[in-house]
Structures are given as structure tokens and as C-alpha cells.
PDB file of C-alpha atoms and ligand atoms in Angstrom:
ATOM      1  CA  MET A   1     -25.766   6.593  -7.643  1.00 77.00           C
ATOM      2  CA  SER A   2     -22.060   7.495  -7.551  1.00 91.00           C
ATOM      3  CA  LEU A   3     -20.504   7.712  -4.122  1.00 96.00           C
ATOM      4  CA  LEU A   4     -17.091   8.752  -5.416  1.00 97.00           C
ATOM      5  CA  GLU A   5     -16.289  10.725  -8.560  1.00 97.00           C
ATOM      6  CA  PHE A   6     -12.958  11.769 -10.042  1.00 98.00           C
ATOM      7  CA  GLU A   7     -13.287  14.540 -12.622  1.00 98.00           C
ATOM      8  CA  ASN A   8     -10.137  15.208 -14.650  1.00 98.00           C
ATOM      9  CA  VAL A   9      -7.870  14.802 -11.651  1.00 98.00           C
ATOM     10  CA  SER A  10      -4.124  15.356 -12.045  1.00 98.00           C
ATOM     11  CA  TYR A  11      -1.276  15.056  -9.578  1.00 98.00           C
ATOM     12  CA  MET A  12       2.439  15.764  -9.814  1.00 97.00           C
ATOM     13  CA  TYR A  13       5.027  15.061  -7.117  1.00 97.00           C
ATOM     14  CA  GLU A  14       7.409  17.955  -6.565  1.00 93.00           C
ATOM     15  CA  ALA A  15      10.385  15.764  -7.408  1.00 93.00           C
ATOM     16  CA  ASP A  16       8.897  14.962 -10.841  1.00 93.00           C
ATOM     17  CA  ASP A  17       8.392  17.044 -13.955  1.00 93.00           C
ATOM     18  CA  TYR A  18       5.293  15.177 -15.184  1.00 95.00           C
ATOM     19  CA  ASP A  19       1.828  14.377 -13.856  1.00 97.00           C
ATOM     20  CA  ILE A  20       1.791  10.846 -12.458  1.00 97.00           C
ATOM     21  CA  ILE A  21      -2.028  11.077 -12.475  1.00 98.00           C
ATOM     22  CA  ASP A  22      -3.016  12.840 -15.678  1.00 97.00           C
ATOM     23  CA  GLY A  23      -6.633  13.951 -16.144  1.00 97.00           C
ATOM     24  CA  LEU A  24      -8.134  10.875 -14.469  1.00 98.00           C
ATOM     25  CA  SER A  25     -11.923  10.499 -14.384  1.00 98.00           C
ATOM     26  CA  PHE A  26     -13.826   7.558 -12.929  1.00 97.00           C
ATOM     27  CA  SER A  27     -16.706   6.931 -10.580  1.00 97.00           C
ATOM     28  CA  VAL A  28     -17.656   4.361  -7.995  1.00 97.00           C
ATOM     29  CA  GLU A  29     -21.213   3.336  -7.145  1.00 96.00           C
ATOM     30  CA  LYS A  30     -22.467   3.282  -3.579  1.00 95.00           C
ATOM     31  CA  GLY A  31     -22.161  -0.134  -1.955  1.00 95.00           C
ATOM     32  CA  SER A  32     -19.761  -1.541  -4.555  1.00 97.00           C
ATOM     33  CA  PHE A  33     -16.508  -3.436  -4.009  1.00 98.00           C
ATOM     34  CA  HIS A  34     -13.732  -2.579  -6.464  1.00 98.00           C
ATOM     35  CA  SER A  35     -10.151  -3.741  -6.479  1.00 98.00           C
ATOM     36  CA  ILE A  36      -7.480  -1.601  -8.068  1.00 98.00           C
ATOM     37  CA  ILE A  37      -4.590  -3.397  -9.739  1.00 97.00           C
ATOM     38  CA  GLY A  38      -1.536  -2.011 -11.473  1.00 96.00           C
ATOM     39  CA  ILE A  39       2.225  -2.501 -11.407  1.00 94.00           C
ATOM     40  CA  SER A  40       4.328  -1.276  -8.499  1.00 94.00           C
ATOM     41  CA  GLY A  41       4.962   2.465  -8.517  1.00 93.00           C
ATOM     42  CA  CYS A  42       2.207   3.310 -11.016  1.00 95.00           C
ATOM     43  CA  GLY A  43       0.325   5.571  -8.582  1.00 96.00           C
ATOM     44  CA  LYS A  44      -2.337   3.466  -6.841  1.00 97.00           C
ATOM     45  CA  SER A  45      -1.540   4.667  -3.308  1.00 96.00           C
ATOM     46  CA  THR A  46      -1.301   8.205  -4.692  1.00 97.00           C
ATOM     47  CA  ILE A  47      -4.948   7.907  -5.793  1.00 98.00           C
ATOM     48  CA  PHE A  48      -5.950   6.844  -2.253  1.00 97.00           C
ATOM     49  CA  LYS A  49      -3.967   9.692  -0.699  1.00 96.00           C
ATOM     50  CA  MET A  50      -5.827  12.183  -2.882  1.00 97.00           C
ATOM     51  CA  ILE A  51      -9.182  10.678  -1.935  1.00 97.00           C
ATOM     52  CA  ASN A  52      -8.433  10.954   1.771  1.00 94.00           C
ATOM     53  CA  GLY A  53      -7.012  14.474   1.444  1.00 94.00           C
ATOM     54  CA  LEU A  54      -3.386  13.657   2.374  1.00 93.00           C
ATOM     55  CA  LEU A  55      -2.420  14.890  -1.102  1.00 96.00           C
ATOM     56  CA  VAL A  56      -4.176  17.717  -2.913  1.00 96.00           C
ATOM     57  CA  PRO A  57      -4.692  17.326  -6.679  1.00 97.00           C
ATOM     58  CA  LYS A  58      -2.996  19.805  -8.970  1.00 96.00           C
ATOM     59  CA  ALA A  59      -6.140  19.981 -11.092  1.00 97.00           C
ATOM     60  CA  GLY A  60      -9.614  18.460 -11.225  1.00 97.00           C
ATOM     61  CA  THR A  61     -12.244  17.648  -8.623  1.00 97.00           C
ATOM     62  CA  ILE A  62     -12.889  14.692  -6.353  1.00 98.00           C
ATOM     63  CA  LYS A  63     -16.472  14.400  -5.127  1.00 97.00           C
ATOM     64  CA  VAL A  64     -18.039  12.206  -2.495  1.00 96.00           C
ATOM     65  CA  ASP A  65     -21.833  12.012  -2.591  1.00 94.00           C
ATOM     66  CA  GLY A  66     -21.795  14.801  -5.150  1.00 94.00           C
ATOM     67  CA  VAL A  67     -19.882  17.272  -2.956  1.00 95.00           C
ATOM     68  CA  SER A  68     -16.226  18.224  -3.496  1.00 96.00           C
ATOM     69  CA  ILE A  69     -14.032  16.718  -0.751  1.00 96.00           C
ATOM     70  CA  GLU A  70     -12.641  20.210  -0.119  1.00 93.00           C
ATOM     71  CA  ASN A  71     -15.967  20.880   1.580  1.00 90.00           C
ATOM     72  CA  ARG A  72     -16.337  17.577   3.396  1.00 90.00           C
ATOM     73  CA  LYS A  73     -15.057  15.909   6.564  1.00 86.00           C
ATOM     74  CA  ASP A  74     -15.085  12.319   7.809  1.00 85.00           C
ATOM     75  CA  TYR A  75     -16.085  10.875   4.453  1.00 91.00           C
ATOM     76  CA  CYS A  76     -13.646   7.986   4.279  1.00 93.00           C
ATOM     77  CA  GLY A  77     -11.834   5.413   6.347  1.00 92.00           C
ATOM     78  CA  TYR A  78      -8.274   4.721   5.226  1.00 92.00           C
ATOM     79  CA  MET A  79      -6.162   1.699   5.977  1.00 90.00           C
ATOM     80  CA  PRO A  80      -2.622   2.463   4.792  1.00 86.00           C
ATOM     81  CA  GLN A  81      -0.300  -0.003   3.120  1.00 79.00           C
ATOM     82  CA  LYS A  82       1.248  -0.937   6.469  1.00 78.00           C
ATOM     83  CA  ASP A  83      -1.120  -1.631   9.369  1.00 71.00           C
ATOM     84  CA  MET A  84       0.242   1.451  11.198  1.00 82.00           C
ATOM     85  CA  LEU A  85      -0.899   0.609  14.710  1.00 91.00           C
ATOM     86  CA  PHE A  86       0.948   2.866  17.133  1.00 94.00           C
ATOM     87  CA  PRO A  87       3.258   0.506  19.048  1.00 94.00           C
ATOM     88  CA  TRP A  88       3.101   2.547  22.270  1.00 96.00           C
ATOM     89  CA  ARG A  89      -0.690   2.419  22.472  1.00 96.00           C
ATOM     90  CA  THR A  90      -2.682  -0.656  23.479  1.00 96.00           C
ATOM     91  CA  VAL A  91      -4.826  -2.315  20.813  1.00 97.00           C
ATOM     92  CA  GLY A  92      -7.915  -0.729  22.388  1.00 97.00           C
ATOM     93  CA  GLN A  93      -6.338   2.748  22.410  1.00 96.00           C
ATOM     94  CA  ASN A  94      -5.348   2.305  18.759  1.00 96.00           C
ATOM     95  CA  VAL A  95      -8.854   1.287  17.735  1.00 96.00           C
ATOM     96  CA  ALA A  96     -10.332   4.184  19.759  1.00 96.00           C
ATOM     97  CA  LEU A  97      -8.356   6.800  17.787  1.00 93.00           C
ATOM     98  CA  PRO A  98     -11.115   7.813  15.335  1.00 92.00           C
ATOM     99  CA  LEU A  99     -13.457   8.346  18.302  1.00 93.00           C
ATOM    100  CA  GLU A 100     -10.862  10.496  20.084  1.00 92.00           C
ATOM    101  CA  ILE A 101     -10.372  12.539  16.940  1.00 88.00           C
ATOM    102  CA  LYS A 102     -14.132  13.003  16.465  1.00 86.00           C
ATOM    103  CA  GLY A 103     -14.551  13.844  20.159  1.00 90.00           C
ATOM    104  CA  GLY A 104     -17.730  13.872  22.237  1.00 91.00           C
ATOM    105  CA  TYR A 105     -17.415  10.351  23.653  1.00 93.00           C
ATOM    106  CA  SER A 106     -16.921   9.592  27.350  1.00 94.00           C
ATOM    107  CA  LYS A 107     -14.140   7.181  28.275  1.00 93.00           C
ATOM    108  CA  LYS A 108     -16.762   4.591  29.194  1.00 94.00           C
ATOM    109  CA  ASP A 109     -18.606   4.976  25.847  1.00 94.00           C
ATOM    110  CA  ARG A 110     -15.315   4.689  23.959  1.00 94.00           C
ATOM    111  CA  ARG A 111     -14.406   1.552  25.831  1.00 95.00           C
ATOM    112  CA  GLU A 112     -17.780  -0.028  25.017  1.00 95.00           C
ATOM    113  CA  ILE A 113     -17.671   0.897  21.315  1.00 95.00           C
ATOM    114  CA  VAL A 114     -14.099  -0.393  21.043  1.00 96.00           C
ATOM    115  CA  GLU A 115     -14.976  -3.696  22.787  1.00 95.00           C
ATOM    116  CA  ASN A 116     -17.828  -4.201  20.303  1.00 93.00           C
ATOM    117  CA  ALA A 117     -15.659  -3.331  17.309  1.00 92.00           C
ATOM    118  CA  LEU A 118     -12.938  -5.733  18.487  1.00 94.00           C
ATOM    119  CA  SER A 119     -15.454  -8.499  19.068  1.00 91.00           C
ATOM    120  CA  ASP A 120     -16.766  -7.881  15.535  1.00 83.00           C
ATOM    121  CA  VAL A 121     -13.323  -8.690  14.138  1.00 84.00           C
ATOM    122  CA  GLY A 122     -12.773 -11.708  16.397  1.00 86.00           C
ATOM    123  CA  LEU A 123     -10.478  -9.895  18.848  1.00 93.00           C
ATOM    124  CA  SER A 124     -12.595  -9.930  22.030  1.00 94.00           C
ATOM    125  CA  GLY A 125     -10.419  -9.495  25.088  1.00 93.00           C
ATOM    126  CA  CYS A 126      -7.470  -7.995  23.154  1.00 96.00           C
ATOM    127  CA  ALA A 127      -8.107  -4.331  24.047  1.00 96.00           C
ATOM    128  CA  ASP A 128      -5.388  -4.206  26.697  1.00 97.00           C
ATOM    129  CA  LYS A 129      -2.751  -6.048  24.711  1.00 97.00           C
ATOM    130  CA  MET A 130       0.056  -4.203  22.928  1.00 97.00           C
ATOM    131  CA  PRO A 131       0.190  -4.478  19.094  1.00 95.00           C
ATOM    132  CA  ASP A 132       3.397  -6.528  19.167  1.00 95.00           C
ATOM    133  CA  GLU A 133       1.605  -9.192  21.213  1.00 96.00           C
ATOM    134  CA  LEU A 134      -0.707  -9.865  18.245  1.00 93.00           C
ATOM    135  CA  SER A 135      -0.027 -11.902  15.118  1.00 89.00           C
ATOM    136  CA  GLY A 136       0.145 -10.145  11.727  1.00 83.00           C
ATOM    137  CA  GLY A 137      -3.424 -11.201  10.886  1.00 83.00           C
ATOM    138  CA  MET A 138      -4.725 -10.003  14.266  1.00 89.00           C
ATOM    139  CA  ARG A 139      -2.988  -6.636  13.803  1.00 90.00           C
ATOM    140  CA  GLN A 140      -4.586  -6.278  10.384  1.00 87.00           C
ATOM    141  CA  ARG A 141      -7.997  -6.992  11.905  1.00 88.00           C
ATOM    142  CA  ALA A 142      -7.373  -4.414  14.647  1.00 92.00           C
ATOM    143  CA  ALA A 143      -6.393  -1.864  11.986  1.00 92.00           C
ATOM    144  CA  PHE A 144      -9.545  -2.759  10.083  1.00 87.00           C
ATOM    145  CA  ALA A 145     -11.686  -2.288  13.232  1.00 90.00           C
ATOM    146  CA  ARG A 146     -10.118   1.148  13.611  1.00 93.00           C
ATOM    147  CA  THR A 147     -10.899   1.964   9.978  1.00 90.00           C
ATOM    148  CA  MET A 148     -14.531   0.883  10.519  1.00 86.00           C
ATOM    149  CA  LEU A 149     -14.847   3.161  13.564  1.00 89.00           C
ATOM    150  CA  THR A 150     -14.338   6.189  11.382  1.00 87.00           C
ATOM    151  CA  GLY A 151     -18.039   5.512  10.652  1.00 84.00           C
ATOM    152  CA  SER A 152     -17.472   6.405   6.998  1.00 90.00           C
ATOM    153  CA  ASP A 153     -19.327   4.721   4.153  1.00 91.00           C
ATOM    154  CA  LEU A 154     -16.231   4.720   1.953  1.00 95.00           C
ATOM    155  CA  LEU A 155     -13.315   2.469   2.939  1.00 95.00           C
ATOM    156  CA  LEU A 156      -9.916   2.681   1.242  1.00 96.00           C
ATOM    157  CA  LEU A 157      -7.860  -0.449   1.924  1.00 95.00           C
ATOM    158  CA  ASP A 158      -4.304  -0.348   0.574  1.00 94.00           C
ATOM    159  CA  GLU A 159      -2.898  -3.884   0.236  1.00 93.00           C
ATOM    160  CA  PRO A 160      -4.291  -4.834   3.636  1.00 88.00           C
ATOM    161  CA  PHE A 161      -3.449  -8.538   3.384  1.00 86.00           C
ATOM    162  CA  SER A 162      -0.191  -8.497   1.446  1.00 84.00           C
ATOM    163  CA  ALA A 163       1.978  -9.408   4.426  1.00 77.00           C
ATOM    164  CA  LEU A 164      -0.109 -12.401   5.488  1.00 81.00           C
ATOM    165  CA  ASP A 165       0.501 -16.081   4.874  1.00 83.00           C
ATOM    166  CA  PHE A 166      -1.773 -17.749   2.336  1.00 88.00           C
ATOM    167  CA  LEU A 167      -4.255 -19.381   4.732  1.00 86.00           C
ATOM    168  CA  THR A 168      -4.629 -16.292   6.928  1.00 83.00           C
ATOM    169  CA  ARG A 169      -5.019 -14.233   3.795  1.00 87.00           C
ATOM    170  CA  ILE A 170      -7.860 -16.302   2.335  1.00 91.00           C
ATOM    171  CA  SER A 171      -9.708 -16.394   5.642  1.00 86.00           C
ATOM    172  CA  MET A 172      -9.301 -12.591   5.932  1.00 86.00           C
ATOM    173  CA  GLN A 173     -10.722 -12.231   2.414  1.00 92.00           C
ATOM    174  CA  GLU A 174     -13.796 -14.259   3.356  1.00 92.00           C
ATOM    175  CA  TRP A 175     -14.107 -12.289   6.563  1.00 87.00           C
ATOM    176  CA  LEU A 176     -13.839  -8.974   4.706  1.00 91.00           C
ATOM    177  CA  LEU A 177     -16.644  -9.935   2.322  1.00 94.00           C
ATOM    178  CA  GLU A 178     -18.838 -10.798   5.327  1.00 91.00           C
ATOM    179  CA  GLN A 179     -18.054  -7.409   6.902  1.00 87.00           C
ATOM    180  CA  TRP A 180     -18.787  -5.634   3.632  1.00 92.00           C
ATOM    181  CA  GLU A 181     -22.137  -7.389   3.239  1.00 91.00           C
ATOM    182  CA  LYS A 182     -23.053  -6.746   6.875  1.00 88.00           C
ATOM    183  CA  HIS A 183     -22.065  -3.078   7.079  1.00 86.00           C
ATOM    184  CA  LYS A 184     -23.037  -2.113   3.490  1.00 87.00           C
ATOM    185  CA  LYS A 185     -19.890  -0.064   2.901  1.00 93.00           C
ATOM    186  CA  THR A 186     -18.290   0.981  -0.366  1.00 96.00           C
ATOM    187  CA  ILE A 187     -14.808  -0.511  -0.609  1.00 97.00           C
ATOM    188  CA  LEU A 188     -11.815   0.333  -2.772  1.00 98.00           C
ATOM    189  CA  PHE A 189      -9.126  -2.284  -2.323  1.00 97.00           C
ATOM    190  CA  ILE A 190      -5.597  -2.093  -3.756  1.00 97.00           C
ATOM    191  CA  THR A 191      -3.890  -5.407  -4.325  1.00 96.00           C
ATOM    192  CA  HIS A 192      -1.105  -7.032  -6.357  1.00 94.00           C
ATOM    193  CA  ASP A 193      -2.809 -10.397  -6.026  1.00 94.00           C
ATOM    194  CA  VAL A 194      -4.971 -10.908  -9.103  1.00 95.00           C
ATOM    195  CA  GLU A 195      -6.804 -13.873  -7.587  1.00 95.00           C
ATOM    196  CA  GLU A 196      -7.626 -11.803  -4.511  1.00 97.00           C
ATOM    197  CA  ALA A 197      -8.994  -9.039  -6.786  1.00 97.00           C
ATOM    198  CA  VAL A 198     -11.169 -11.513  -8.668  1.00 97.00           C
ATOM    199  CA  PHE A 199     -12.435 -13.202  -5.506  1.00 97.00           C
ATOM    200  CA  LEU A 200     -13.451  -9.983  -3.760  1.00 97.00           C
ATOM    201  CA  SER A 201     -14.614  -7.514  -6.385  1.00 97.00           C
ATOM    202  CA  GLY A 202     -17.753  -6.728  -8.307  1.00 97.00           C
ATOM    203  CA  SER A 203     -15.378  -5.237 -10.839  1.00 96.00           C
ATOM    204  CA  VAL A 204     -11.662  -4.660 -11.089  1.00 97.00           C
ATOM    205  CA  LEU A 205     -10.227  -1.235 -11.928  1.00 98.00           C
ATOM    206  CA  ALA A 206      -6.990  -1.841 -13.786  1.00 97.00           C
ATOM    207  CA  VAL A 207      -4.224   0.665 -14.421  1.00 96.00           C
ATOM    208  CA  THR A 208      -3.273  -0.056 -18.011  1.00 93.00           C
ATOM    209  CA  GLU A 209      -0.917   2.855 -18.669  1.00 91.00           C
ATOM    210  CA  THR A 210       1.352   5.255 -16.844  1.00 92.00           C
ATOM    211  CA  PRO A 211       0.931   8.159 -16.260  1.00 95.00           C
ATOM    212  CA  ILE A 212      -2.583   7.151 -15.198  1.00 97.00           C
ATOM    213  CA  LYS A 213      -5.119   8.727 -17.562  1.00 96.00           C
ATOM    214  CA  SER A 214      -7.921   6.213 -17.015  1.00 96.00           C
ATOM    215  CA  LEU A 215      -8.818   3.018 -15.209  1.00 97.00           C
ATOM    216  CA  ALA A 216     -10.155   0.063 -17.196  1.00 96.00           C
ATOM    217  CA  GLU A 217     -13.215  -1.388 -15.472  1.00 96.00           C
ATOM    218  CA  ILE A 218     -13.450  -5.144 -15.862  1.00 96.00           C
ATOM    219  CA  LYS A 219     -16.583  -6.830 -14.471  1.00 96.00           C
ATOM    220  CA  VAL A 220     -16.185 -10.005 -12.437  1.00 97.00           C
ATOM    221  CA  PRO A 221     -18.586 -12.646 -13.778  1.00 95.00           C
ATOM    222  CA  ALA A 222     -19.903 -13.857 -10.392  1.00 95.00           C
ATOM    223  CA  GLY A 223     -22.450 -12.621  -7.862  1.00 94.00           C
ATOM    224  CA  TYR A 224     -22.377 -12.545  -4.061  1.00 94.00           C
ATOM    225  CA  PRO A 225     -22.117 -14.278  -1.691  1.00 93.00           C
ATOM    226  CA  ARG A 226     -18.846 -15.641  -3.036  1.00 94.00           C
ATOM    227  CA  THR A 227     -17.161 -18.852  -2.151  1.00 92.00           C
ATOM    228  CA  ARG A 228     -13.679 -19.949  -3.169  1.00 93.00           C
ATOM    229  CA  GLU A 229     -15.364 -22.530  -5.343  1.00 93.00           C
ATOM    230  CA  CYS A 230     -16.378 -19.626  -7.662  1.00 93.00           C
ATOM    231  CA  LEU A 231     -12.688 -19.210  -8.484  1.00 94.00           C
ATOM    232  CA  THR A 232     -12.623 -22.579 -10.219  1.00 94.00           C
ATOM    233  CA  HIS A 233     -15.264 -21.549 -12.815  1.00 95.00           C
ATOM    234  CA  SER A 234     -13.784 -21.225 -16.275  1.00 95.00           C
ATOM    235  CA  ASP A 235     -14.861 -17.587 -16.783  1.00 95.00           C
ATOM    236  CA  MET A 236     -13.201 -16.701 -13.480  1.00 96.00           C
ATOM    237  CA  THR A 237      -9.944 -18.444 -14.342  1.00 96.00           C
ATOM    238  CA  SER A 238      -9.864 -16.757 -17.741  1.00 96.00           C
ATOM    239  CA  LEU A 239     -10.470 -13.380 -16.098  1.00 96.00           C
ATOM    240  CA  ARG A 240      -7.525 -14.056 -13.795  1.00 95.00           C
ATOM    241  CA  GLU A 241      -5.325 -14.810 -16.802  1.00 95.00           C
ATOM    242  CA  GLU A 242      -6.618 -11.712 -18.611  1.00 95.00           C
ATOM    243  CA  LEU A 243      -5.676  -9.522 -15.649  1.00 95.00           C
ATOM    244  CA  ILE A 244      -2.218 -11.073 -15.400  1.00 95.00           C
ATOM    245  CA  GLU A 245      -1.805 -10.247 -19.100  1.00 94.00           C
ATOM    246  CA  VAL A 246      -2.889  -6.624 -18.467  1.00 92.00           C
ATOM    247  CA  LEU A 247      -0.146  -6.314 -15.821  1.00 92.00           C
ATOM    248  CA  ARG A 248       2.448  -8.063 -17.997  1.00 91.00           C
ATOM    249  CA  ARG A 249       1.802  -5.687 -20.884  1.00 88.00           C
ATOM    250  CA  GLN A 250       2.341  -2.778 -18.532  1.00 85.00           C
ATOM    251  CA  VAL A 251       5.656  -4.123 -17.250  1.00 81.00           C
ATOM    252  CA  LYS A 252       6.825  -4.549 -20.849  1.00 78.00           C
ATOM    253  CA  ALA A 253       5.757  -0.983 -21.708  1.00 76.00           C
ATOM    254  CA  GLU A 254       7.871   0.471 -18.846  1.00 73.00           C
TER     255      GLU A 254
HETATM  256  N1  LIG B   1       6.260  11.661  -1.473  1.00 61.80           N
HETATM  257  C1  LIG B   1       6.697  11.368  -2.685  1.00 61.80           C
HETATM  258  N2  LIG B   1       7.547  12.177  -3.361  1.00 61.80           N
HETATM  259  C2  LIG B   1       7.976  11.897  -4.607  1.00 61.80           C
HETATM  260  N3  LIG B   1       7.603  10.799  -5.300  1.00 61.80           N
HETATM  261  C3  LIG B   1       6.768   9.948  -4.672  1.00 61.80           C
HETATM  262  C4  LIG B   1       6.268  10.173  -3.358  1.00 61.80           C
HETATM  263  N4  LIG B   1       5.445   9.156  -3.010  1.00 61.80           N
HETATM  264  C5  LIG B   1       5.437   8.331  -4.078  1.00 61.80           C
HETATM  265  N5  LIG B   1       6.212   8.799  -5.063  1.00 61.80           N
HETATM  266  C6  LIG B   1       6.450   8.173  -6.362  1.00 61.80           C
HETATM  267  O1  LIG B   1       5.237   8.148  -7.076  1.00 61.80           O
HETATM  268  C7  LIG B   1       5.080   6.898  -7.749  1.00 61.80           C
HETATM  269  C8  LIG B   1       3.766   6.261  -7.332  1.00 61.80           C
HETATM  270  O2  LIG B   1       3.783   5.933  -5.964  1.00 61.80           O
HETATM  271  P1  LIG B   1       2.590   5.121  -5.319  1.00 61.80           P
HETATM  272  O3  LIG B   1       2.951   4.916  -3.898  1.00 61.80           O
HETATM  273  O4  LIG B   1       1.302   5.801  -5.609  1.00 61.80           O
HETATM  274  O5  LIG B   1       2.662   3.757  -6.163  1.00 61.80           O
HETATM  275  P2  LIG B   1       1.841   2.412  -6.009  1.00 61.80           P
HETATM  276  O6  LIG B   1       1.140   2.156  -7.304  1.00 61.80           O
HETATM  277  O7  LIG B   1       0.999   2.466  -4.776  1.00 61.80           O
HETATM  278  O8  LIG B   1       3.000   1.328  -5.851  1.00 61.80           O
HETATM  279  P3  LIG B   1       3.098  -0.015  -4.948  1.00 61.80           P
HETATM  280  O9  LIG B   1       2.253  -1.013  -5.664  1.00 61.80           O
HETATM  281  O10 LIG B   1       4.541  -0.352  -4.966  1.00 61.80           O
HETATM  282  O11 LIG B   1       2.582   0.327  -3.590  1.00 61.80           O
HETATM  283  C9  LIG B   1       6.313   6.095  -7.420  1.00 61.80           C
HETATM  284  O12 LIG B   1       7.203   6.194  -8.503  1.00 61.80           O
HETATM  285  C10 LIG B   1       6.895   6.740  -6.202  1.00 61.80           C
HETATM  286  O13 LIG B   1       8.298   6.647  -6.183  1.00 61.80           O
HETATM  287 MG1  LIG B   2       1.081   1.516  -2.947  1.00 61.80          MG
END
């Protein structure tokens, strides 16, 4: 069953005189993990901002669980392109934000939920630290814990690991797959890293043209659980090359 559906969605920024998203339709099954790839500036983050309601489409409908998002609340967790922890709040206060926004939790309950969420992401004992006392990878995990506490089934992760060094990045990828399998969420994941897309996704949604009229869905020929060893299989390496080619063609067409 589709969790998310785009039906002929268009969007135009005021500064432009054309639709950057032009009649886009696609759907995402419940429990799936899709990466979205496409060249810089093609409109990937714009798609996320329409899903989470920060931007309102000019035309078309976006549905979650069959209901237009205009009539829904709390249906997605969003992790923006930068980790966006508020520097003046402790890590615990940052992670508690979705609970404060929802309301109805005592301070003690919030503290307990936050401690559990932090321990889930390997940050036990960090609640009282300030964000700038954490490493980049730790901040990303804190931001992820906050995204999880929205309690939503649909998670939108916009280049969450792009600022991390290679080793931290691959351990975060493995960790994210574990979280996904454990919490049974539906994840949309924007990345510029083709190998990351192949490693994580059930299928990759590629932007092949701008303005975005469609997304090409390319299945990843491997099941779960995944290990990095999967990446060495010949069908996986050829998929990686195919995706690089898709991006190259788009750069040339610009
Ligand atoms: N608030 C805005 N007003 C006007 N134009 C904007 C605005 N935000 C983004 N754009 C433009 O819309 C286009 C798409 O932006 P978007 O952030 O969706 O791209 P992206 O695919 O996420 O790129 P990147 O991979 O670099 O993050 C870009 O050309 C950008 O300059
Ligand atoms: Mg972006």
C-alpha cells in the first residue's frame, strides 16, 4: 500500500517564471527505503519541503496514507540538509522539541523519553551537553533522534551524512539501516553519494530531467540485511556506474 503519493504536483518559486517541479507523480510504499539522487539545484530539497508542508504546491495533491496532507498533522519527520540543532539548547532540549511541540508530556516524562532516544542512537549521557561539544557524527545522531521522536512513520532525511568523514559515514549508514529495520519506518533519503544510495535503498529514485516531471525508479538488486560486502557484487557495481551515468547525462543537458 502507498504511504506517500504525489499526484501531478507542480511548484514554482516566486523568483522564477517556470515550474521547477512540473506535474510530478510518484508513490512510495509503506516500509520502503528510497534514495533520491539528482544534480545540485534540480529540486530535491524542494520536494521534501512540499511533503513536510514548508512549501505549498502550486497544483496537484500530496497524500499520506490516502489523505491529502492539507488535512493531516504530524505525518512526517524531517531532517534538514544541515543538522539544525539549536546551539543555545542542550542536546536533550533539542531532542525534546517534537515532544514540546506536541504537548501533553510532563518534564519528567520528556526527560525519560529523551534519555531513551539518545541511548538508542549511542548518545547516553549526552543530554546535558551543548551541541558544539559533540562531534559532527554525534550531532547528526542527535538530530536523527529528534526526527524519530516526531513519532511519524515517514522520515525525510536530506543529505544527513554529507558532512561526515568516510568511516563515520559508513558506520552511520549501517546504523541507519538497523534503525530502519527496528522501527519499521518509511524513509526517503536524499544523497549525492551514489554508493550510499545503492547501499541503503530498496530502489533509487533518480531525477533524470529538469524541470522535474518524473522520477525514474531503479531497483537495487540486493535484499536486506545489507552488508558492505554486497557492494562488491557485479550487479551492484554496474548499478553504481549506471547511476553515475544518469547524473552525468543530466549535467551535460544543463
Ligand atoms: N526560497 C527560494 N527562492 C527561490 N529559489 C529557490 C529557493 N530555494 C531554492 N531555490 C532554487 O530552486 C532550485 C532547487 O533548489 P533545491 O534546494 O530543491 O535543490 P536541490 O536539488 O536540493 O540541490 P542540492 O543538491 O544542491 O541540495 C535551485 O535552483 C535553487 O536556487
Ligand atoms: Mg538540497
